[in-house]
Amino acid sequence: MAYVKNEVPVFGTTFFDGAMARKGYGLNKMCYTFNEASAREEFFKDEMAYCDRFGLTEAQKKAVHDRDVLKLIEEGGNIYYLAKFAGLLGMNMQDIGALQTGMSLEAFKQKLVDAGR
């Protein structure tokens, strides 16, 4: 089986590999819990205590506090789990896509329409 070298295939993207999965394990585990309403409520009662429960690093906790989804990706967050966190913030995948491309939400949506998606 061929393995992909840790090369960034698209400029500006974060390569999510095994090392990133290990780095973001606690963060992704925490985001998975947001499937449950009780977990979302507990998170909003004391966000940093909730982060500590999953062993988030200081950089991850700062990104959570700052609502910086792109930084969370850099810190090992898997986009599918981070979608749960983004949902807490009233964001969806198109909002994240706009952030990743540096486009306005409206321009990003139009780009999707133009591409037939």
mmCIF file of N, CA and C in Angstrom:
data_model
loop_
_atom_site.group_PDB
_atom_site.id
_atom_site.type_symbol
_atom_site.label_atom_id
_atom_site.label_comp_id
_atom_site.label_asym_id
_atom_site.label_seq_id
_atom_site.Cartn_x
_atom_site.Cartn_y
_atom_site.Cartn_z
ATOM 1 N N MET A 1 0.846 -1.180 0.000
ATOM 2 C CA MET A 1 0.000 0.000 0.000
ATOM 3 C C MET A 1 0.888 1.239 0.000
ATOM 4 N N ALA A 2 0.585 2.167 -0.845
ATOM 5 C CA ALA A 2 1.347 3.412 -0.919
ATOM 6 C C ALA A 2 0.853 4.383 0.145
ATOM 7 N N TYR A 3 1.778 5.089 0.719
ATOM 8 C CA TYR A 3 1.431 6.092 1.717
ATOM 9 C C TYR A 3 1.708 7.473 1.153
ATOM 10 N N VAL A 4 0.872 8.399 1.493
ATOM 11 C CA VAL A 4 1.023 9.772 1.031
ATOM 12 C C VAL A 4 2.029 10.467 1.925
ATOM 13 N N LYS A 5 2.973 11.142 1.307
ATOM 14 C CA LYS A 5 3.919 11.936 2.081
ATOM 15 C C LYS A 5 3.182 13.142 2.649
ATOM 16 N N ASN A 6 3.705 13.668 3.725
ATOM 17 C CA ASN A 6 3.082 14.827 4.362
ATOM 18 C C ASN A 6 3.345 16.076 3.525
ATOM 19 N N GLU A 7 2.694 16.136 2.385
ATOM 20 C CA GLU A 7 2.804 17.280 1.493
ATOM 21 C C GLU A 7 1.443 17.946 1.396
ATOM 22 N N VAL A 8 1.440 19.247 1.352
ATOM 23 C CA VAL A 8 0.179 19.975 1.234
ATOM 24 C C VAL A 8 -0.234 19.945 -0.238
ATOM 25 N N PRO A 9 -1.321 19.239 -0.559
ATOM 26 C CA PRO A 9 -1.718 19.104 -1.956
ATOM 27 C C PRO A 9 -2.305 20.379 -2.562
ATOM 28 N N VAL A 10 -2.876 21.213 -1.755
ATOM 29 C CA VAL A 10 -3.458 22.469 -2.223
ATOM 30 C C VAL A 10 -2.934 23.580 -1.321
ATOM 31 N N PHE A 11 -2.358 24.602 -1.921
ATOM 32 C CA PHE A 11 -1.796 25.706 -1.148
ATOM 33 C C PHE A 11 -2.813 26.227 -0.139
ATOM 34 N N GLY A 12 -2.365 26.411 1.091
ATOM 35 C CA GLY A 12 -3.214 26.978 2.130
ATOM 36 C C GLY A 12 -4.064 25.971 2.877
ATOM 37 N N THR A 13 -3.973 24.695 2.503
ATOM 38 C CA THR A 13 -4.766 23.685 3.199
ATOM 39 C C THR A 13 -3.940 23.038 4.298
ATOM 40 N N THR A 14 -4.614 22.502 5.266
ATOM 41 C CA THR A 14 -3.965 21.745 6.332
ATOM 42 C C THR A 14 -4.110 20.275 5.997
ATOM 43 N N PHE A 15 -2.999 19.573 5.937
ATOM 44 C CA PHE A 15 -2.989 18.154 5.598
ATOM 45 C C PHE A 15 -3.394 17.360 6.838
ATOM 46 N N PHE A 16 -4.481 16.612 6.755
ATOM 47 C CA PHE A 16 -4.970 15.832 7.895
ATOM 48 C C PHE A 16 -4.500 14.393 7.728
ATOM 49 N N ASP A 17 -3.507 14.026 8.531
ATOM 50 C CA ASP A 17 -2.956 12.679 8.477
ATOM 51 C C ASP A 17 -3.014 12.065 9.871
ATOM 52 N N GLY A 18 -2.324 10.961 10.059
ATOM 53 C CA GLY A 18 -2.346 10.288 11.354
ATOM 54 C C GLY A 18 -1.845 11.156 12.497
ATOM 55 N N ALA A 19 -0.798 11.925 12.230
ATOM 56 C CA ALA A 19 -0.261 12.805 13.276
ATOM 57 C C ALA A 19 -1.290 13.864 13.667
ATOM 58 N N MET A 20 -1.978 14.409 12.686
ATOM 59 C CA MET A 20 -3.009 15.409 12.985
ATOM 60 C C MET A 20 -4.187 14.768 13.714
ATOM 61 N N ALA A 21 -4.512 13.541 13.348
ATOM 62 C CA ALA A 21 -5.607 12.838 14.029
ATOM 63 C C ALA A 21 -5.268 12.634 15.499
ATOM 64 N N ARG A 22 -4.013 12.273 15.769
ATOM 65 C CA ARG A 22 -3.594 12.109 17.172
ATOM 66 C C ARG A 22 -3.613 13.451 17.898
ATOM 67 N N LYS A 23 -3.115 14.488 17.234
ATOM 68 C CA LYS A 23 -3.074 15.828 17.830
ATOM 69 C C LYS A 23 -4.475 16.312 18.192
ATOM 70 N N GLY A 24 -5.445 16.013 17.339
ATOM 71 C CA GLY A 24 -6.797 16.515 17.544
ATOM 72 C C GLY A 24 -7.752 15.544 18.199
ATOM 73 N N TYR A 25 -7.236 14.423 18.711
ATOM 74 C CA TYR A 25 -8.122 13.387 19.245
ATOM 75 C C TYR A 25 -9.104 13.930 20.285
ATOM 76 N N GLY A 26 -8.603 14.628 21.299
ATOM 77 C CA GLY A 26 -9.475 15.158 22.350
ATOM 78 C C GLY A 26 -10.455 16.188 21.816
ATOM 79 N N LEU A 27 -9.975 17.052 20.938
ATOM 80 C CA LEU A 27 -10.826 18.072 20.324
ATOM 81 C C LEU A 27 -11.959 17.428 19.531
ATOM 82 N N ASN A 28 -11.615 16.448 18.714
ATOM 83 C CA ASN A 28 -12.630 15.785 17.894
ATOM 84 C C ASN A 28 -13.601 14.982 18.750
ATOM 85 N N LYS A 29 -13.077 14.373 19.803
ATOM 86 C CA LYS A 29 -13.945 13.625 20.726
ATOM 87 C C LYS A 29 -14.944 14.579 21.384
ATOM 88 N N MET A 30 -14.454 15.758 21.786
ATOM 89 C CA MET A 30 -15.338 16.750 22.390
ATOM 90 C C MET A 30 -16.412 17.180 21.394
ATOM 91 N N CYS A 31 -16.002 17.486 20.174
ATOM 92 C CA CYS A 31 -16.971 17.947 19.167
ATOM 93 C C CYS A 31 -18.022 16.890 18.878
ATOM 94 N N TYR A 32 -17.635 15.630 18.925
ATOM 95 C CA TYR A 32 -18.598 14.551 18.685
ATOM 96 C C TYR A 32 -19.717 14.580 19.725
ATOM 97 N N THR A 33 -19.380 14.968 20.953
ATOM 98 C CA THR A 33 -20.393 14.976 22.016
ATOM 99 C C THR A 33 -21.500 15.984 21.750
ATOM 100 N N PHE A 34 -21.240 16.958 20.885
ATOM 101 C CA PHE A 34 -22.243 17.991 20.614
ATOM 102 C C PHE A 34 -23.447 17.460 19.853
ATOM 103 N N ASN A 35 -23.434 16.172 19.523
ATOM 104 C CA ASN A 35 -24.628 15.527 18.966
ATOM 105 C C ASN A 35 -25.747 15.497 20.003
ATOM 106 N N GLU A 36 -25.372 15.545 21.274
ATOM 107 C CA GLU A 36 -26.331 15.464 22.380
ATOM 108 C C GLU A 36 -26.630 16.859 22.932
ATOM 109 N N ALA A 37 -27.892 17.166 23.089
ATOM 110 C CA ALA A 37 -28.303 18.473 23.617
ATOM 111 C C ALA A 37 -27.715 18.725 25.000
ATOM 112 N N SER A 38 -27.651 17.689 25.830
ATOM 113 C CA SER A 38 -27.116 17.865 27.184
ATOM 114 C C SER A 38 -25.644 18.270 27.146
ATOM 115 N N ALA A 39 -24.894 17.763 26.182
ATOM 116 C CA ALA A 39 -23.484 18.131 26.049
ATOM 117 C C ALA A 39 -23.351 19.586 25.613
ATOM 118 N N ARG A 40 -24.195 20.007 24.711
ATOM 119 C CA ARG A 40 -24.162 21.402 24.265
ATOM 120 C C ARG A 40 -24.469 22.340 25.428
ATOM 121 N N GLU A 41 -25.446 21.972 26.231
ATOM 122 C CA GLU A 41 -25.796 22.789 27.400
ATOM 123 C C GLU A 41 -24.634 22.853 28.381
ATOM 124 N N GLU A 42 -24.012 21.705 28.633
ATOM 125 C CA GLU A 42 -22.882 21.654 29.563
ATOM 126 C C GLU A 42 -21.720 22.500 29.042
ATOM 127 N N PHE A 43 -21.458 22.439 27.755
ATOM 128 C CA PHE A 43 -20.387 23.230 27.149
ATOM 129 C C PHE A 43 -20.615 24.715 27.401
ATOM 130 N N PHE A 44 -21.818 25.195 27.146
ATOM 131 C CA PHE A 44 -22.092 26.619 27.293
ATOM 132 C C PHE A 44 -22.105 27.074 28.752
ATOM 133 N N LYS A 45 -22.305 26.171 29.698
ATOM 134 C CA LYS A 45 -22.256 26.540 31.121
ATOM 135 C C LYS A 45 -20.838 26.905 31.546
ATOM 136 N N ASP A 46 -19.843 26.132 31.068
ATOM 137 C CA ASP A 46 -18.448 26.397 31.414
ATOM 138 C C ASP A 46 -17.567 25.809 30.316
ATOM 139 N N GLU A 47 -17.326 26.616 29.299
ATOM 140 C CA GLU A 47 -16.628 26.137 28.110
ATOM 141 C C GLU A 47 -15.235 25.602 28.404
ATOM 142 N N MET A 48 -14.467 26.307 29.207
ATOM 143 C CA MET A 48 -13.096 25.874 29.459
ATOM 144 C C MET A 48 -13.055 24.594 30.296
ATOM 145 N N ALA A 49 -13.956 24.460 31.235
ATOM 146 C CA ALA A 49 -14.023 23.215 32.010
ATOM 147 C C ALA A 49 -14.387 22.053 31.094
ATOM 148 N N TYR A 50 -15.273 22.308 30.147
ATOM 149 C CA TYR A 50 -15.667 21.260 29.202
ATOM 150 C C TYR A 50 -14.472 20.880 28.326
ATOM 151 N N CYS A 51 -13.705 21.863 27.885
ATOM 152 C CA CYS A 51 -12.495 21.595 27.100
ATOM 153 C C CYS A 51 -11.484 20.795 27.915
ATOM 154 N N ASP A 52 -11.320 21.160 29.185
ATOM 155 C CA ASP A 52 -10.383 20.445 30.059
ATOM 156 C C ASP A 52 -10.776 18.989 30.223
ATOM 157 N N ARG A 53 -12.059 18.734 30.242
ATOM 158 C CA ARG A 53 -12.560 17.362 30.389
ATOM 159 C C ARG A 53 -12.031 16.451 29.280
ATOM 160 N N PHE A 54 -11.747 17.027 28.109
ATOM 161 C CA PHE A 54 -11.269 16.247 26.972
ATOM 162 C C PHE A 54 -9.775 16.436 26.714
ATOM 163 N N GLY A 55 -9.107 17.144 27.616
ATOM 164 C CA GLY A 55 -7.657 17.294 27.526
ATOM 165 C C GLY A 55 -7.169 18.170 26.389
ATOM 166 N N LEU A 56 -7.936 19.188 26.027
ATOM 167 C CA LEU A 56 -7.514 20.066 24.944
ATOM 168 C C LEU A 56 -6.252 20.825 25.330
ATOM 169 N N THR A 57 -5.416 21.092 24.350
ATOM 170 C CA THR A 57 -4.206 21.873 24.576
ATOM 171 C C THR A 57 -4.589 23.339 24.775
ATOM 172 N N GLU A 58 -3.625 24.118 25.248
ATOM 173 C CA GLU A 58 -3.887 25.549 25.424
ATOM 174 C C GLU A 58 -4.230 26.205 24.085
ATOM 175 N N ALA A 59 -3.536 25.812 23.021
ATOM 176 C CA ALA A 59 -3.818 26.385 21.698
ATOM 177 C C ALA A 59 -5.230 26.024 21.237
ATOM 178 N N GLN A 60 -5.643 24.796 21.484
ATOM 179 C CA GLN A 60 -6.998 24.379 21.115
ATOM 180 C C GLN A 60 -8.038 25.131 21.931
ATOM 181 N N LYS A 61 -7.788 25.279 23.237
ATOM 182 C CA LYS A 61 -8.737 26.011 24.086
ATOM 183 C C LYS A 61 -8.848 27.475 23.664
ATOM 184 N N LYS A 62 -7.717 28.080 23.303
ATOM 185 C CA LYS A 62 -7.753 29.471 22.840
ATOM 186 C C LYS A 62 -8.574 29.574 21.557
ATOM 187 N N ALA A 63 -8.388 28.634 20.645
ATOM 188 C CA ALA A 63 -9.144 28.656 19.386
ATOM 189 C C ALA A 63 -10.634 28.456 19.639
ATOM 190 N N VAL A 64 -10.982 27.598 20.600
ATOM 191 C CA VAL A 64 -12.394 27.423 20.971
ATOM 192 C C VAL A 64 -12.931 28.741 21.518
ATOM 193 N N HIS A 65 -12.194 29.330 22.444
ATOM 194 C CA HIS A 65 -12.608 30.602 23.047
ATOM 195 C C HIS A 65 -12.777 31.687 21.994
ATOM 196 N N ASP A 66 -11.838 31.728 21.034
ATOM 197 C CA ASP A 66 -11.855 32.756 19.988
ATOM 198 C C ASP A 66 -12.819 32.435 18.845
ATOM 199 N N ARG A 67 -13.410 31.221 18.903
ATOM 200 C CA ARG A 67 -14.329 30.765 17.836
ATOM 201 C C ARG A 67 -13.610 30.721 16.488
ATOM 202 N N ASP A 68 -12.345 30.309 16.521
ATOM 203 C CA ASP A 68 -11.481 30.287 15.343
ATOM 204 C C ASP A 68 -11.454 28.883 14.746
ATOM 205 N N VAL A 69 -12.397 28.603 13.872
ATOM 206 C CA VAL A 69 -12.536 27.267 13.290
ATOM 207 C C VAL A 69 -11.306 26.909 12.459
ATOM 208 N N LEU A 70 -10.732 27.872 11.748
ATOM 209 C CA LEU A 70 -9.548 27.575 10.939
ATOM 210 C C LEU A 70 -8.364 27.186 11.813
ATOM 211 N N LYS A 71 -8.205 27.833 12.940
ATOM 212 C CA LYS A 71 -7.131 27.468 13.873
ATOM 213 C C LYS A 71 -7.387 26.076 14.441
ATOM 214 N N LEU A 72 -8.640 25.743 14.698
ATOM 215 C CA LEU A 72 -8.964 24.406 15.196
ATOM 216 C C LEU A 72 -8.589 23.339 14.170
ATOM 217 N N ILE A 73 -8.734 23.643 12.889
ATOM 218 C CA ILE A 73 -8.292 22.708 11.851
ATOM 219 C C ILE A 73 -6.780 22.535 11.940
ATOM 220 N N GLU A 74 -6.052 23.634 12.094
ATOM 221 C CA GLU A 74 -4.592 23.575 12.236
ATOM 222 C C GLU A 74 -4.181 22.789 13.476
ATOM 223 N N GLU A 75 -5.024 22.805 14.495
ATOM 224 C CA GLU A 75 -4.723 22.128 15.756
ATOM 225 C C GLU A 75 -5.240 20.690 15.797
ATOM 226 N N GLY A 76 -5.556 20.134 14.635
ATOM 227 C CA GLY A 76 -5.938 18.725 14.575
ATOM 228 C C GLY A 76 -7.419 18.459 14.466
ATOM 229 N N GLY A 77 -8.202 19.500 14.340
ATOM 230 C CA GLY A 77 -9.642 19.309 14.212
ATOM 231 C C GLY A 77 -10.016 18.742 12.856
ATOM 232 N N ASN A 78 -10.825 17.711 12.870
ATOM 233 C CA ASN A 78 -11.349 17.121 11.642
ATOM 234 C C ASN A 78 -12.604 17.899 11.263
ATOM 235 N N ILE A 79 -12.695 18.286 10.016
ATOM 236 C CA ILE A 79 -13.787 19.159 9.589
ATOM 237 C C ILE A 79 -15.158 18.562 9.883
ATOM 238 N N TYR A 80 -15.283 17.243 9.814
ATOM 239 C CA TYR A 80 -16.588 16.624 10.056
ATOM 240 C C TYR A 80 -16.999 16.744 11.520
ATOM 241 N N TYR A 81 -16.027 16.677 12.432
ATOM 242 C CA TYR A 81 -16.338 16.883 13.840
ATOM 243 C C TYR A 81 -16.479 18.367 14.148
ATOM 244 N N LEU A 82 -15.635 19.187 13.515
ATOM 245 C CA LEU A 82 -15.727 20.632 13.744
ATOM 246 C C LEU A 82 -17.045 21.210 13.248
ATOM 247 N N ALA A 83 -17.682 20.539 12.316
ATOM 248 C CA ALA A 83 -19.002 20.995 11.862
ATOM 249 C C ALA A 83 -19.978 21.021 13.030
ATOM 250 N N LYS A 84 -19.798 20.109 13.983
ATOM 251 C CA LYS A 84 -20.654 20.100 15.183
ATOM 252 C C LYS A 84 -20.416 21.370 16.002
ATOM 253 N N PHE A 85 -19.142 21.726 16.171
ATOM 254 C CA PHE A 85 -18.799 22.940 16.911
ATOM 255 C C PHE A 85 -19.298 24.176 16.159
ATOM 256 N N ALA A 86 -19.063 24.206 14.861
ATOM 257 C CA ALA A 86 -19.505 25.348 14.055
ATOM 258 C C ALA A 86 -21.014 25.525 14.153
ATOM 259 N N GLY A 87 -21.735 24.419 14.216
ATOM 260 C CA GLY A 87 -23.188 24.486 14.361
ATOM 261 C C GLY A 87 -23.602 25.188 15.642
ATOM 262 N N LEU A 88 -22.806 25.014 16.705
ATOM 263 C CA LEU A 88 -23.091 25.716 17.965
ATOM 264 C C LEU A 88 -22.977 27.227 17.786
ATOM 265 N N LEU A 89 -22.151 27.624 16.832
ATOM 266 C CA LEU A 89 -21.904 29.040 16.592
ATOM 267 C C LEU A 89 -22.840 29.616 15.541
ATOM 268 N N GLY A 90 -23.755 28.776 15.051
ATOM 269 C CA GLY A 90 -24.670 29.228 14.011
ATOM 270 C C GLY A 90 -24.048 29.210 12.629
ATOM 271 N N MET A 91 -22.950 28.462 12.480
ATOM 272 C CA MET A 91 -22.264 28.368 11.194
ATOM 273 C C MET A 91 -22.591 27.035 10.531
ATOM 274 N N ASN A 92 -22.422 26.986 9.207
ATOM 275 C CA ASN A 92 -22.564 25.729 8.490
ATOM 276 C C ASN A 92 -21.317 25.510 7.633
ATOM 277 N N MET A 93 -21.316 24.449 6.838
ATOM 278 C CA MET A 93 -20.137 24.117 6.042
ATOM 279 C C MET A 93 -19.824 25.193 5.001
ATOM 280 N N GLN A 94 -20.829 25.876 4.510
ATOM 281 C CA GLN A 94 -20.555 26.945 3.552
ATOM 282 C C GLN A 94 -19.841 28.113 4.223
ATOM 283 N N ASP A 95 -20.191 28.396 5.469
ATOM 284 C CA ASP A 95 -19.478 29.438 6.215
ATOM 285 C C ASP A 95 -18.005 29.068 6.359
ATOM 286 N N ILE A 96 -17.747 27.804 6.693
ATOM 287 C CA ILE A 96 -16.368 27.344 6.863
ATOM 288 C C ILE A 96 -15.635 27.386 5.525
ATOM 289 N N GLY A 97 -16.294 26.952 4.467
ATOM 290 C CA GLY A 97 -15.685 27.012 3.140
ATOM 291 C C GLY A 97 -15.307 28.430 2.751
ATOM 292 N N ALA A 98 -16.165 29.374 3.066
ATOM 293 C CA ALA A 98 -15.867 30.781 2.785
ATOM 294 C C ALA A 98 -14.644 31.234 3.573
ATOM 295 N N LEU A 99 -14.563 30.845 4.848
ATOM 296 C CA LEU A 99 -13.393 31.188 5.656
ATOM 297 C C LEU A 99 -12.125 30.594 5.061
ATOM 298 N N GLN A 100 -12.197 29.323 4.658
ATOM 299 C CA GLN A 100 -11.021 28.637 4.130
ATOM 300 C C GLN A 100 -10.520 29.259 2.832
ATOM 301 N N THR A 101 -11.409 29.791 2.042
ATOM 302 C CA THR A 101 -11.014 30.368 0.755
ATOM 303 C C THR A 101 -10.769 31.866 0.825
ATOM 304 N N GLY A 102 -11.094 32.472 1.969
ATOM 305 C CA GLY A 102 -10.924 33.911 2.111
ATOM 306 C C GLY A 102 -11.966 34.709 1.342
ATOM 307 N N MET A 103 -13.071 34.049 1.025
ATOM 308 C CA MET A 103 -14.142 34.694 0.265
ATOM 309 C C MET A 103 -15.266 35.100 1.205
ATOM 310 N N SER A 104 -16.086 36.022 0.741
ATOM 311 C CA SER A 104 -17.303 36.309 1.493
ATOM 312 C C SER A 104 -18.229 35.108 1.342
ATOM 313 N N LEU A 105 -19.167 34.973 2.251
ATOM 314 C CA LEU A 105 -20.114 33.864 2.168
ATOM 315 C C LEU A 105 -20.894 33.927 0.861
ATOM 316 N N GLU A 106 -21.313 35.116 0.484
ATOM 317 C CA GLU A 106 -22.091 35.271 -0.744
ATOM 318 C C GLU A 106 -21.276 34.854 -1.967
ATOM 319 N N ALA A 107 -20.006 35.267 -2.021
ATOM 320 C CA ALA A 107 -19.144 34.906 -3.154
ATOM 321 C C ALA A 107 -18.890 33.402 -3.185
ATOM 322 N N PHE A 108 -18.712 32.804 -2.004
ATOM 323 C CA PHE A 108 -18.482 31.359 -1.949
ATOM 324 C C PHE A 108 -19.714 30.599 -2.425
ATOM 325 N N LYS A 109 -20.883 31.029 -1.984
ATOM 326 C CA LYS A 109 -22.118 30.377 -2.440
ATOM 327 C C LYS A 109 -22.270 30.492 -3.952
ATOM 328 N N GLN A 110 -21.944 31.657 -4.500
ATOM 329 C CA GLN A 110 -22.044 31.836 -5.949
ATOM 330 C C GLN A 110 -21.050 30.935 -6.673
ATOM 331 N N LYS A 111 -19.874 30.777 -6.089
ATOM 332 C CA LYS A 111 -18.874 29.882 -6.688
ATOM 333 C C LYS A 111 -19.417 28.456 -6.752
ATOM 334 N N LEU A 112 -20.108 28.028 -5.709
ATOM 335 C CA LEU A 112 -20.708 26.692 -5.705
ATOM 336 C C LEU A 112 -21.789 26.576 -6.773
ATOM 337 N N VAL A 113 -22.612 27.599 -6.881
ATOM 338 C CA VAL A 113 -23.672 27.600 -7.907
ATOM 339 C C VAL A 113 -23.044 27.531 -9.298
ATOM 340 N N ASP A 114 -22.016 28.343 -9.508
ATOM 341 C CA ASP A 114 -21.348 28.375 -10.812
ATOM 342 C C ASP A 114 -20.707 27.031 -11.150
ATOM 343 N N ALA A 115 -20.276 26.305 -10.115
ATOM 344 C CA ALA A 115 -19.658 24.991 -10.325
ATOM 345 C C ALA A 115 -20.706 23.888 -10.439
ATOM 346 N N GLY A 116 -21.968 24.256 -10.281
ATOM 347 C CA GLY A 116 -23.041 23.270 -10.390
ATOM 348 C C GLY A 116 -23.249 22.439 -9.153
ATOM 349 N N ARG A 117 -22.906 22.994 -7.978
ATOM 350 C CA ARG A 117 -23.056 22.246 -6.726
ATOM 351 C C ARG A 117 -24.113 22.877 -5.892
#
